[in-house]
PDB file of C-alpha atoms and ligand atoms in Angstrom:
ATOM      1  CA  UNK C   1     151.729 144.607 139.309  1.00 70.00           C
ATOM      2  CA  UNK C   2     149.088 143.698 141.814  1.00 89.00           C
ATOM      3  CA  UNK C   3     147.972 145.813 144.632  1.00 95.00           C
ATOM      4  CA  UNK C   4     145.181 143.648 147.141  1.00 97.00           C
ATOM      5  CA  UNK C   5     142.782 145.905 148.720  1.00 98.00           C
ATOM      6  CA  UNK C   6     142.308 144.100 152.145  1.00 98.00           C
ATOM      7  CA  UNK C   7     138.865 145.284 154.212  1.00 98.00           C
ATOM      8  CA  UNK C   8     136.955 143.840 156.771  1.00 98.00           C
ATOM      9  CA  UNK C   9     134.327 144.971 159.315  1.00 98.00           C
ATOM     10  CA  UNK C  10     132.183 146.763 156.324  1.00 98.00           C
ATOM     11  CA  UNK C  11     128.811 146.428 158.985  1.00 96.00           C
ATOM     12  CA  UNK C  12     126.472 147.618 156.668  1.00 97.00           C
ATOM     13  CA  UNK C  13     128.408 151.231 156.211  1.00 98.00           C
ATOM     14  CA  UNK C  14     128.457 152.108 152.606  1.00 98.00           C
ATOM     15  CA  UNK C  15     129.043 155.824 153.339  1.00 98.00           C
ATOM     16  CA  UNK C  16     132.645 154.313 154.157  1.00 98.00           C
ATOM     17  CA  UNK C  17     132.818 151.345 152.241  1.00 98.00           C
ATOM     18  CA  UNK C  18     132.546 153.697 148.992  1.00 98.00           C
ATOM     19  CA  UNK C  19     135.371 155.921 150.432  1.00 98.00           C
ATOM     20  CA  UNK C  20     138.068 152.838 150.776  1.00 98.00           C
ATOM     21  CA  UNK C  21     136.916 151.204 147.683  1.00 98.00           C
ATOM     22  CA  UNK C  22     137.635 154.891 146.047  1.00 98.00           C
ATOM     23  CA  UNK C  23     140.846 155.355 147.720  1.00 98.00           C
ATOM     24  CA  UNK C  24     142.043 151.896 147.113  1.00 98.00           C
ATOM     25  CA  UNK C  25     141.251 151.920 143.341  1.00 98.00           C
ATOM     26  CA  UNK C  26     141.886 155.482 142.534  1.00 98.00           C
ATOM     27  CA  UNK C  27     144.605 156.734 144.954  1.00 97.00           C
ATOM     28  CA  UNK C  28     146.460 153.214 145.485  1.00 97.00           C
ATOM     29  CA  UNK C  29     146.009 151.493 142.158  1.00 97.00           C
ATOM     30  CA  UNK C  30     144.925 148.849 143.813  1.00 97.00           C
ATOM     31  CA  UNK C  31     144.303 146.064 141.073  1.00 95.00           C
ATOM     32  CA  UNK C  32     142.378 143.274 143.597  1.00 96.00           C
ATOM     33  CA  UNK C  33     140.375 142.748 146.527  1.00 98.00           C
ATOM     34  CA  UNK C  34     139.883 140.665 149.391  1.00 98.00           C
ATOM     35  CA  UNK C  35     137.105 140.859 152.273  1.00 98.00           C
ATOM     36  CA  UNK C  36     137.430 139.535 155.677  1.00 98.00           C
ATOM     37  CA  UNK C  37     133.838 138.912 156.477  1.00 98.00           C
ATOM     38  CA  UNK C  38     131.912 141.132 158.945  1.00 96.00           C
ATOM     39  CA  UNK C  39     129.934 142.680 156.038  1.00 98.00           C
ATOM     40  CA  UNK C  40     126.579 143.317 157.596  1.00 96.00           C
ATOM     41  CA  UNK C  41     125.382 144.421 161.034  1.00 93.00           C
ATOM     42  CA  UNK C  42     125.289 148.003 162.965  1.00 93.00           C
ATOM     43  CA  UNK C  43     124.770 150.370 159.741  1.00 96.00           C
ATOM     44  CA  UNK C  44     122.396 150.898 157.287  1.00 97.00           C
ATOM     45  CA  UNK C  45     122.815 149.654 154.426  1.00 98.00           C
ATOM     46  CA  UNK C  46     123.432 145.803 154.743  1.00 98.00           C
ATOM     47  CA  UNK C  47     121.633 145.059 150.901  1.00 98.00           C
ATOM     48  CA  UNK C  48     123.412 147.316 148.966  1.00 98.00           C
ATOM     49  CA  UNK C  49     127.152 146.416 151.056  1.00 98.00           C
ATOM     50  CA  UNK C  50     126.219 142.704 150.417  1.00 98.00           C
ATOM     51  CA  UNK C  51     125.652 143.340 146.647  1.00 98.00           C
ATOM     52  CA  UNK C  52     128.971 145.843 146.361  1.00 98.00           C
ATOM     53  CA  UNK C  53     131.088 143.199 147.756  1.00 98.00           C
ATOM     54  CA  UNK C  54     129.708 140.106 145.527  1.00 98.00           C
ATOM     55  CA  UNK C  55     129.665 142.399 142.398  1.00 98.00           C
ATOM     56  CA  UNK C  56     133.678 142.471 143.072  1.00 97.00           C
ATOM     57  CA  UNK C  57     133.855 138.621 142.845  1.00 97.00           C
ATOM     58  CA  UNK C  58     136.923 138.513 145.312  1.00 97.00           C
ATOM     59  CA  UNK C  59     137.703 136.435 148.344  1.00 98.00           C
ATOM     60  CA  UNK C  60     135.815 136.810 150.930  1.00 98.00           C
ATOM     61  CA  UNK C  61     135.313 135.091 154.550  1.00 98.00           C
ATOM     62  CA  UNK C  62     132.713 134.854 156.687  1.00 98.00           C
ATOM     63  CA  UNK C  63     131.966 137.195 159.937  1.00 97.00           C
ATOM     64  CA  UNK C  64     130.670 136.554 163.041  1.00 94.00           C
ATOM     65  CA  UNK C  65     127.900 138.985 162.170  1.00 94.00           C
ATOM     66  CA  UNK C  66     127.842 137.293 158.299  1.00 96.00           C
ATOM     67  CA  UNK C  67     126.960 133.960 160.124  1.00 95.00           C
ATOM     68  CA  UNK C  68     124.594 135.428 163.172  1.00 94.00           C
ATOM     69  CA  UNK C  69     122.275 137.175 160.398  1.00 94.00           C
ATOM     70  CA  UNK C  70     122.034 133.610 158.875  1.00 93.00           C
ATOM     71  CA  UNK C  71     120.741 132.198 161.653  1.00 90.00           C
ATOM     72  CA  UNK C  72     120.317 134.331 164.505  1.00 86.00           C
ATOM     73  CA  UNK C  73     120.377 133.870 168.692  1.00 85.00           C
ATOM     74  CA  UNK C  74     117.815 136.564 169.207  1.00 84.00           C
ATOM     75  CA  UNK C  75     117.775 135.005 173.209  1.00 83.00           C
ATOM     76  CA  UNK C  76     121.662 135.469 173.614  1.00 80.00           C
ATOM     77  CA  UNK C  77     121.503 139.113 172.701  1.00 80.00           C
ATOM     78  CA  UNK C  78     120.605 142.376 174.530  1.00 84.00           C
ATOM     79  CA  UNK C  79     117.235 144.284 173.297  1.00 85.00           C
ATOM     80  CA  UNK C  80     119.603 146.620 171.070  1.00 81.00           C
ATOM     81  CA  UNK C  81     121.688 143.906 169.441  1.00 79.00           C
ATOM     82  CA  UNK C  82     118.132 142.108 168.796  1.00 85.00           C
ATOM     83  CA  UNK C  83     116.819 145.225 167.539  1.00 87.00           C
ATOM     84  CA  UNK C  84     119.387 145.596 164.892  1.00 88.00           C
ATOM     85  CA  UNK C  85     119.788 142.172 164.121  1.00 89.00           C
ATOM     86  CA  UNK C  86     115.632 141.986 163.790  1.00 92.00           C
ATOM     87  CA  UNK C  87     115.914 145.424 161.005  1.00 95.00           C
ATOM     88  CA  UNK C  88     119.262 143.709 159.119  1.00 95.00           C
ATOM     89  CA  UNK C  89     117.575 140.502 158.592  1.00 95.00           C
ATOM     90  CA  UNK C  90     114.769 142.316 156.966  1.00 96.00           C
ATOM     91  CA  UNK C  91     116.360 143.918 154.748  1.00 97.00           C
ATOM     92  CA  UNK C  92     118.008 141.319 153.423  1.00 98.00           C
ATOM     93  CA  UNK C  93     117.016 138.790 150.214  1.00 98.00           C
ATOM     94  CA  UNK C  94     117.155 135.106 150.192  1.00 97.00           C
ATOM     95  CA  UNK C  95     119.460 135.384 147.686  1.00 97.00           C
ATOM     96  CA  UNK C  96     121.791 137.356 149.559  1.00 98.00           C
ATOM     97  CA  UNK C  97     121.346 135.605 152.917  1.00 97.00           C
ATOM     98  CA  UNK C  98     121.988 132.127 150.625  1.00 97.00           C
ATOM     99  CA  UNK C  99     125.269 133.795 149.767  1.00 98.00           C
ATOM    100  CA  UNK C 100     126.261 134.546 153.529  1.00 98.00           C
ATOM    101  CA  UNK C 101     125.642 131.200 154.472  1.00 97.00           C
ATOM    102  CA  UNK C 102     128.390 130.335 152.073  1.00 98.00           C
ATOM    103  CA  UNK C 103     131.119 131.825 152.785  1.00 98.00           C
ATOM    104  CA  UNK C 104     133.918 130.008 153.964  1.00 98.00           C
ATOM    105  CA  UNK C 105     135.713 130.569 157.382  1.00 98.00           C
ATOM    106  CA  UNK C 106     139.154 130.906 155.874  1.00 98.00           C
ATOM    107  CA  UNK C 107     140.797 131.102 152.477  1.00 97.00           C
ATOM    108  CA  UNK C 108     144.483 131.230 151.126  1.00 97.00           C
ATOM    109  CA  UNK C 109     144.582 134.348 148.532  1.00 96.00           C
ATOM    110  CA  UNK C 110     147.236 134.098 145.259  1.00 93.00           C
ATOM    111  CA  UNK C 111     147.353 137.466 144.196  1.00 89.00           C
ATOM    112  CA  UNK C 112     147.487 137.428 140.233  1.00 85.00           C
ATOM    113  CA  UNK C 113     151.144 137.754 138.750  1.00 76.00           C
ATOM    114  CA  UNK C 114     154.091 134.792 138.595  1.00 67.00           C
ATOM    115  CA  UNK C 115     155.835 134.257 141.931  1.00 73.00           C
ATOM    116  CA  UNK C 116     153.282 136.473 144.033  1.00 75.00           C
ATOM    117  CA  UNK C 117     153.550 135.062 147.501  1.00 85.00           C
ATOM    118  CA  UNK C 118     149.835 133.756 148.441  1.00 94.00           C
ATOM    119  CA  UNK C 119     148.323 134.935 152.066  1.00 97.00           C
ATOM    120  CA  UNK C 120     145.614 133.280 154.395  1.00 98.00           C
ATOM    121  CA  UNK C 121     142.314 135.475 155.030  1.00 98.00           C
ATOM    122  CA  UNK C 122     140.345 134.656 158.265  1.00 98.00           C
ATOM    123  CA  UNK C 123     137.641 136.585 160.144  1.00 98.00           C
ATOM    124  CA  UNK C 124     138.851 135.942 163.877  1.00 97.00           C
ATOM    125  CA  UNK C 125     141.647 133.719 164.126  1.00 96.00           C
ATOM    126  CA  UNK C 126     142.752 130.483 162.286  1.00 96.00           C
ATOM    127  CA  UNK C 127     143.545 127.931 165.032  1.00 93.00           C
ATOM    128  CA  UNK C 128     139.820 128.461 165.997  1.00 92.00           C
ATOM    129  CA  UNK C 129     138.035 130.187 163.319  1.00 93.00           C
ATOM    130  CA  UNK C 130     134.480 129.469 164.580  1.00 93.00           C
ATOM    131  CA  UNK C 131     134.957 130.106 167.692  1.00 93.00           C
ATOM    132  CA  UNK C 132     135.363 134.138 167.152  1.00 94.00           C
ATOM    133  CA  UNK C 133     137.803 134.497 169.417  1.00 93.00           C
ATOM    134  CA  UNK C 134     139.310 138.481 169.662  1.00 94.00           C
ATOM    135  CA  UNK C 135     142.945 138.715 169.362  1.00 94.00           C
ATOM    136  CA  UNK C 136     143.714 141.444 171.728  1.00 92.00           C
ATOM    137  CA  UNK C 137     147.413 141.077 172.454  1.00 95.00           C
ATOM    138  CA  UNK C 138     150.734 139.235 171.060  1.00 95.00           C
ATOM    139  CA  UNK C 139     149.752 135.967 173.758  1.00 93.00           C
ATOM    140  CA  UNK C 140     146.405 135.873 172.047  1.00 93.00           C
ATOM    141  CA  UNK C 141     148.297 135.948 168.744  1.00 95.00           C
ATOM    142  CA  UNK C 142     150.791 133.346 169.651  1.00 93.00           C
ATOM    143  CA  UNK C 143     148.053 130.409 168.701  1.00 91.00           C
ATOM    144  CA  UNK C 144     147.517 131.842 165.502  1.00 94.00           C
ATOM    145  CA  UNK C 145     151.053 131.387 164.326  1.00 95.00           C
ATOM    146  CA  UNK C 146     150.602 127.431 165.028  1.00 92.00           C
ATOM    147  CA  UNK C 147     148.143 127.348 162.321  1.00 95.00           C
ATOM    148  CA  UNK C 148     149.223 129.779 160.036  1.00 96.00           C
ATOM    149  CA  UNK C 149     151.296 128.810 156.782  1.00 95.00           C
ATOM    150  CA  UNK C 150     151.459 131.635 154.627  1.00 96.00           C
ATOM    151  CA  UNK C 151     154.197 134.499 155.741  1.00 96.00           C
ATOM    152  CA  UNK C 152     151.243 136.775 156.129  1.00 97.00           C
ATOM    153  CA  UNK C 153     147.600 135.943 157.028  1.00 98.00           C
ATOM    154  CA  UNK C 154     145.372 138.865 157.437  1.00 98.00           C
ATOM    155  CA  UNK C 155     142.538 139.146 160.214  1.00 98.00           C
ATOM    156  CA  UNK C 156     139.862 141.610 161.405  1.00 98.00           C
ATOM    157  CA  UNK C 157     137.116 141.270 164.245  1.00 97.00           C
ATOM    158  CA  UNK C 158     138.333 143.423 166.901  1.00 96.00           C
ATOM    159  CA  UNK C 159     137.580 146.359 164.865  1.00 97.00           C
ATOM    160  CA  UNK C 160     141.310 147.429 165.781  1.00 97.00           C
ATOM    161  CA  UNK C 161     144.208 147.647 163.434  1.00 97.00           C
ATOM    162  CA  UNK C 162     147.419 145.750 164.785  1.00 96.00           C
ATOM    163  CA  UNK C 163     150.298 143.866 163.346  1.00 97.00           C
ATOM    164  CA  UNK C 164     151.554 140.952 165.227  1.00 97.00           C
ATOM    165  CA  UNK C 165     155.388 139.336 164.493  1.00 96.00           C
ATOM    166  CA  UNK C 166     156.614 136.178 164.909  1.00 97.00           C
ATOM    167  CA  UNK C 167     160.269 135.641 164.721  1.00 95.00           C
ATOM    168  CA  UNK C 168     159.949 131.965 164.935  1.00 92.00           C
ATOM    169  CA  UNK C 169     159.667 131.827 168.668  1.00 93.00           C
ATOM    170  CA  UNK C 170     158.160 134.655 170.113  1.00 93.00           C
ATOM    171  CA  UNK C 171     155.032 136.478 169.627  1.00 95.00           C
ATOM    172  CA  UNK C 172     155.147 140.276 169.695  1.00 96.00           C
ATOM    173  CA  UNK C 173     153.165 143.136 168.640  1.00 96.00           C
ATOM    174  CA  UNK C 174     154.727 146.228 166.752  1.00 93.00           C
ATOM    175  CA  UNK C 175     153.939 148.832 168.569  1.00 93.00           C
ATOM    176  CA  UNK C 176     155.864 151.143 165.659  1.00 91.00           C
ATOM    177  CA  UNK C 177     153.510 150.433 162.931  1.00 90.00           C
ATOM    178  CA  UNK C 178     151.061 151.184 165.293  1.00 88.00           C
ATOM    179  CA  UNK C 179     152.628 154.544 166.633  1.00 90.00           C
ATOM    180  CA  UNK C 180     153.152 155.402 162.619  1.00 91.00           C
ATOM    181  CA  UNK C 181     149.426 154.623 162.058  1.00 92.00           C
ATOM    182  CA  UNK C 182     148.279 157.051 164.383  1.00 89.00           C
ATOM    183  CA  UNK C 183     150.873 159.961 163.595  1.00 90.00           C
ATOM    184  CA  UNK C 184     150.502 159.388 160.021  1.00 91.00           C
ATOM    185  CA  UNK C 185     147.317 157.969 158.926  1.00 93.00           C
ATOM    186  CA  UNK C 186     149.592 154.943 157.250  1.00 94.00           C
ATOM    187  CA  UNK C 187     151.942 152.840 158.268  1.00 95.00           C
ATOM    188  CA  UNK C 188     153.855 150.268 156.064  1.00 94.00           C
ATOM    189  CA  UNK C 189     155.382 146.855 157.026  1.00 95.00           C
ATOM    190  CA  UNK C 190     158.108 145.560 154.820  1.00 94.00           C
ATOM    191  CA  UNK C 191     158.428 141.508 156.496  1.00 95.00           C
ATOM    192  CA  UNK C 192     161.122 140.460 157.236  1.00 95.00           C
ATOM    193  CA  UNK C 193     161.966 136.728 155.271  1.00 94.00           C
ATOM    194  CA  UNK C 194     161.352 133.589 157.709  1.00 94.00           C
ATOM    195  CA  UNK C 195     159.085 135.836 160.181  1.00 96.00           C
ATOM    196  CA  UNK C 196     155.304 135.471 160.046  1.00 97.00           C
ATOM    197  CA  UNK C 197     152.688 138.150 160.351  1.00 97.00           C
ATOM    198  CA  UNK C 198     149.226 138.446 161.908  1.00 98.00           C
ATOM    199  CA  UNK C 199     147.397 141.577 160.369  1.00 98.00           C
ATOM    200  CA  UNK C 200     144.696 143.054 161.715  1.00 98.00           C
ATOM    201  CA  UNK C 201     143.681 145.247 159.148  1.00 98.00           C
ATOM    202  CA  UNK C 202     140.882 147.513 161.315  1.00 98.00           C
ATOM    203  CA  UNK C 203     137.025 148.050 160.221  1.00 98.00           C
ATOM    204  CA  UNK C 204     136.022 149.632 157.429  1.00 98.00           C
ATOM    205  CA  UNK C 205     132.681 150.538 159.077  1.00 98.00           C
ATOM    206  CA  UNK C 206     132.915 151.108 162.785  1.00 97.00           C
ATOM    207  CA  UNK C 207     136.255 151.907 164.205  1.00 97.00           C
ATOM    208  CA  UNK C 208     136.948 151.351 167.824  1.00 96.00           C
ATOM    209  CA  UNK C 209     140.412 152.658 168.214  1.00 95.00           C
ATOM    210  CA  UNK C 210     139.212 155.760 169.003  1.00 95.00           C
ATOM    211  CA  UNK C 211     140.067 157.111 165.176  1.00 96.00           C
ATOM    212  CA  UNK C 212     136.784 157.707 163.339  1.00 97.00           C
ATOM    213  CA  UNK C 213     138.261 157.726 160.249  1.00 98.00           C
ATOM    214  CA  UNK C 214     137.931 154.136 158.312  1.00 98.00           C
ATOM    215  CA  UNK C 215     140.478 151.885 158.395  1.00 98.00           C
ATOM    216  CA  UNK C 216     142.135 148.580 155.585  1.00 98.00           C
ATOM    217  CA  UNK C 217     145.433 147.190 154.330  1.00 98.00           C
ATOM    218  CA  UNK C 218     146.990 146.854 150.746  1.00 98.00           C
ATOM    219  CA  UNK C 219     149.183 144.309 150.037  1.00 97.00           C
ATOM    220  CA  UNK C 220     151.839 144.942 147.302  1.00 95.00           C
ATOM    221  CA  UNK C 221     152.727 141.561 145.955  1.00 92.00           C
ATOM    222  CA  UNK C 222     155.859 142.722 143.862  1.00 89.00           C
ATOM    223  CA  UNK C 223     157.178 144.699 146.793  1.00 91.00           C
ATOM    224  CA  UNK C 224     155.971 142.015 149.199  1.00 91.00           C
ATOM    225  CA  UNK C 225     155.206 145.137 151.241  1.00 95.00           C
ATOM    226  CA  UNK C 226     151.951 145.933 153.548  1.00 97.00           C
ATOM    227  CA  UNK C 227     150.279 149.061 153.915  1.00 97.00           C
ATOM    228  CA  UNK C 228     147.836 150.394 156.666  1.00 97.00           C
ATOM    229  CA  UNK C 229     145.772 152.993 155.766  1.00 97.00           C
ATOM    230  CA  UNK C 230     143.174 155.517 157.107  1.00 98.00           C
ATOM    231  CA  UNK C 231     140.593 157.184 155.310  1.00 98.00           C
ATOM    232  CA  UNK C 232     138.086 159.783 156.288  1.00 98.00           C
ATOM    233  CA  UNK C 233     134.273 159.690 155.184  1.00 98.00           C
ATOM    234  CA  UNK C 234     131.091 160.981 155.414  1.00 98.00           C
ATOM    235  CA  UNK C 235     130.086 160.175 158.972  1.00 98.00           C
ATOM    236  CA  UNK C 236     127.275 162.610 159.021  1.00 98.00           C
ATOM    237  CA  UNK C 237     125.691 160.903 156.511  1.00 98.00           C
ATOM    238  CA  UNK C 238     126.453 157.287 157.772  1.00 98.00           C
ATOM    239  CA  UNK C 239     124.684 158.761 161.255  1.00 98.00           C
ATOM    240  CA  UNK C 240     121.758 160.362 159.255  1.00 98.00           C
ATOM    241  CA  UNK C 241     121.077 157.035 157.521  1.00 98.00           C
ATOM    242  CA  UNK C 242     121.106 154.924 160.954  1.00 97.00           C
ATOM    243  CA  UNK C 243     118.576 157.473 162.588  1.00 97.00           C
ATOM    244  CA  UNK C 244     116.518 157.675 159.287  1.00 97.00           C
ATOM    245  CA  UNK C 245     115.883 153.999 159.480  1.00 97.00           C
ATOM    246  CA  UNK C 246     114.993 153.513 163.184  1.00 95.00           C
ATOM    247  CA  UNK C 247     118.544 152.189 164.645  1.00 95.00           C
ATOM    248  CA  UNK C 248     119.733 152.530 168.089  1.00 92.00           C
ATOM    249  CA  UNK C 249     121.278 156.037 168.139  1.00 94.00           C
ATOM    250  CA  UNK C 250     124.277 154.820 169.993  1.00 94.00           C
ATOM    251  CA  UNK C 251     124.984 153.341 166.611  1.00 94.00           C
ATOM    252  CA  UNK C 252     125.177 156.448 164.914  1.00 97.00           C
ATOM    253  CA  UNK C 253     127.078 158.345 168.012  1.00 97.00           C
ATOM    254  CA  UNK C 254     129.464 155.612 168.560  1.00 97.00           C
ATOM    255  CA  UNK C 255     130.646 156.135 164.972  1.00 98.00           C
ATOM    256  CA  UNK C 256     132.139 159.855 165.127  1.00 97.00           C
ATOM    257  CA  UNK C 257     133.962 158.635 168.411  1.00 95.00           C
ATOM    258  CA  UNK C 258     135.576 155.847 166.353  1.00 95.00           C
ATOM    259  CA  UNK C 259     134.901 153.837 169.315  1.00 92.00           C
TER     260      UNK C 259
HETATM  261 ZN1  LIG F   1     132.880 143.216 163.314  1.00 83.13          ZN
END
């Protein structure tokens, strides 16, 4: 059996990277991992999120935030994003910044197991994955599809889970999954064979769908099935740790609003 843990948008949160890593290996068996970049930035604890996800020796894809740390625009940003950026590059090694810098852009994942259908990983979007554009609706998604050639590729960025379907000649968003995800703090996705999928799995580490509660994917090989999960943490101490080491406060706020 083999159960793929699927997280993105970590930003430095361990307070809620520890809670999804516990769910998915405790509650949801899960048996692998893969990460879809985004692992720093915003939170406090960029070192220790860097070093959790490397000790897993998965898949993992490179952020927008990965890549800025690397080598930042400190005269593109505004005096908070410079701020934080300025704190998360010092607390980070060498060694660990050697290891953002390479990280690839976009991967195809074979879950372990005979006949376990592989999947594409990708920060933003594969028909442009430099470019960090944000997928925000089923046109946006249509490009994907051009470039995609797994049934299922997996995304993050926009910090807001969605599942996008294409039948072969449209591009549409299921708004059911994402009425189930809401109601029921999961929703699953069985595909449908010939269609294609565009998963945006949510962000571990700073919602913005106006859910607090941390947000990833599983992917059940042997059932070929997908599963969208949220998972509530320890906010107040994700917020205590931002003001305790000099971040913006909105940082912290912004967190409990899921937003
Ligand atoms: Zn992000």
């Amino acid at each position: 059996m083999s159960r793929t843990a699927i997280i993105s948008d970590i930003h430095s949160n361990y307070h809620a990277l520890y809670a999804v890593m516990s769910d998915a290996f405790e509650q949801e068996h899960c048996t692998e991992v893969a990460c879809l970049g985004d692992i720093v930035g915003y939170n406090a604890y960029p070192g220790t999120c860097v070093d959790y996800i490397r000790q897993l020796n998965c898949p993992v894809v490179k952020g927008n935030h990965d890549a800025e740390v690397v080598a930042p625009m400190y005269e593109k940003m505004n005096d908070m994003a410079r701020e934080a950026m300025e704190w998360t590059v010092r607390q980070l090694t060498d060694e660990q910044l050697q290891w953002l810098a390479r990280l690839q852009y976009q991967r195809i994942v074979r879950p372990t197991g005979t006949g376990a259908n592989s999947f594409t990983i990708v920060h933003s979007t594969l028909d442009q994955p430099k470019a960090w554009n944000y997928i925000i609706n089923a046109n946006d998604a249509a490009g994907n599809f051009n470039k995609q050639f797994s049934q299922l590729c997996f995304h993050g960025h926009t910090h807001i889970p969605k599942i996008y379907h294409w039948d072969g000649r449209h591009a549409e968003e299921d708004y059911e999954a994402k009425h189930r995800l809401v109601m029921n703090g999961y929703a699953e996705l069985q595909p449908i064979p010939g269609h294609k999928y565009f998963v945006n799995v949510g962000s571990v580490g700073q919602p913005r769908d106006n859910d607090p509660r941390a947000c990833y994917a599983i992917f059940d090989s042997d059932a070929n099935m997908v599963l969208m999960k949220r998972v509530p943490y320890d906010i107040a101490g994700a917020q205590h740790a931002i003001l305790e080491a000099g971040l913006p406060s909105f940082l912290a706020e912004r967190l409990e609003r899921g937003c």
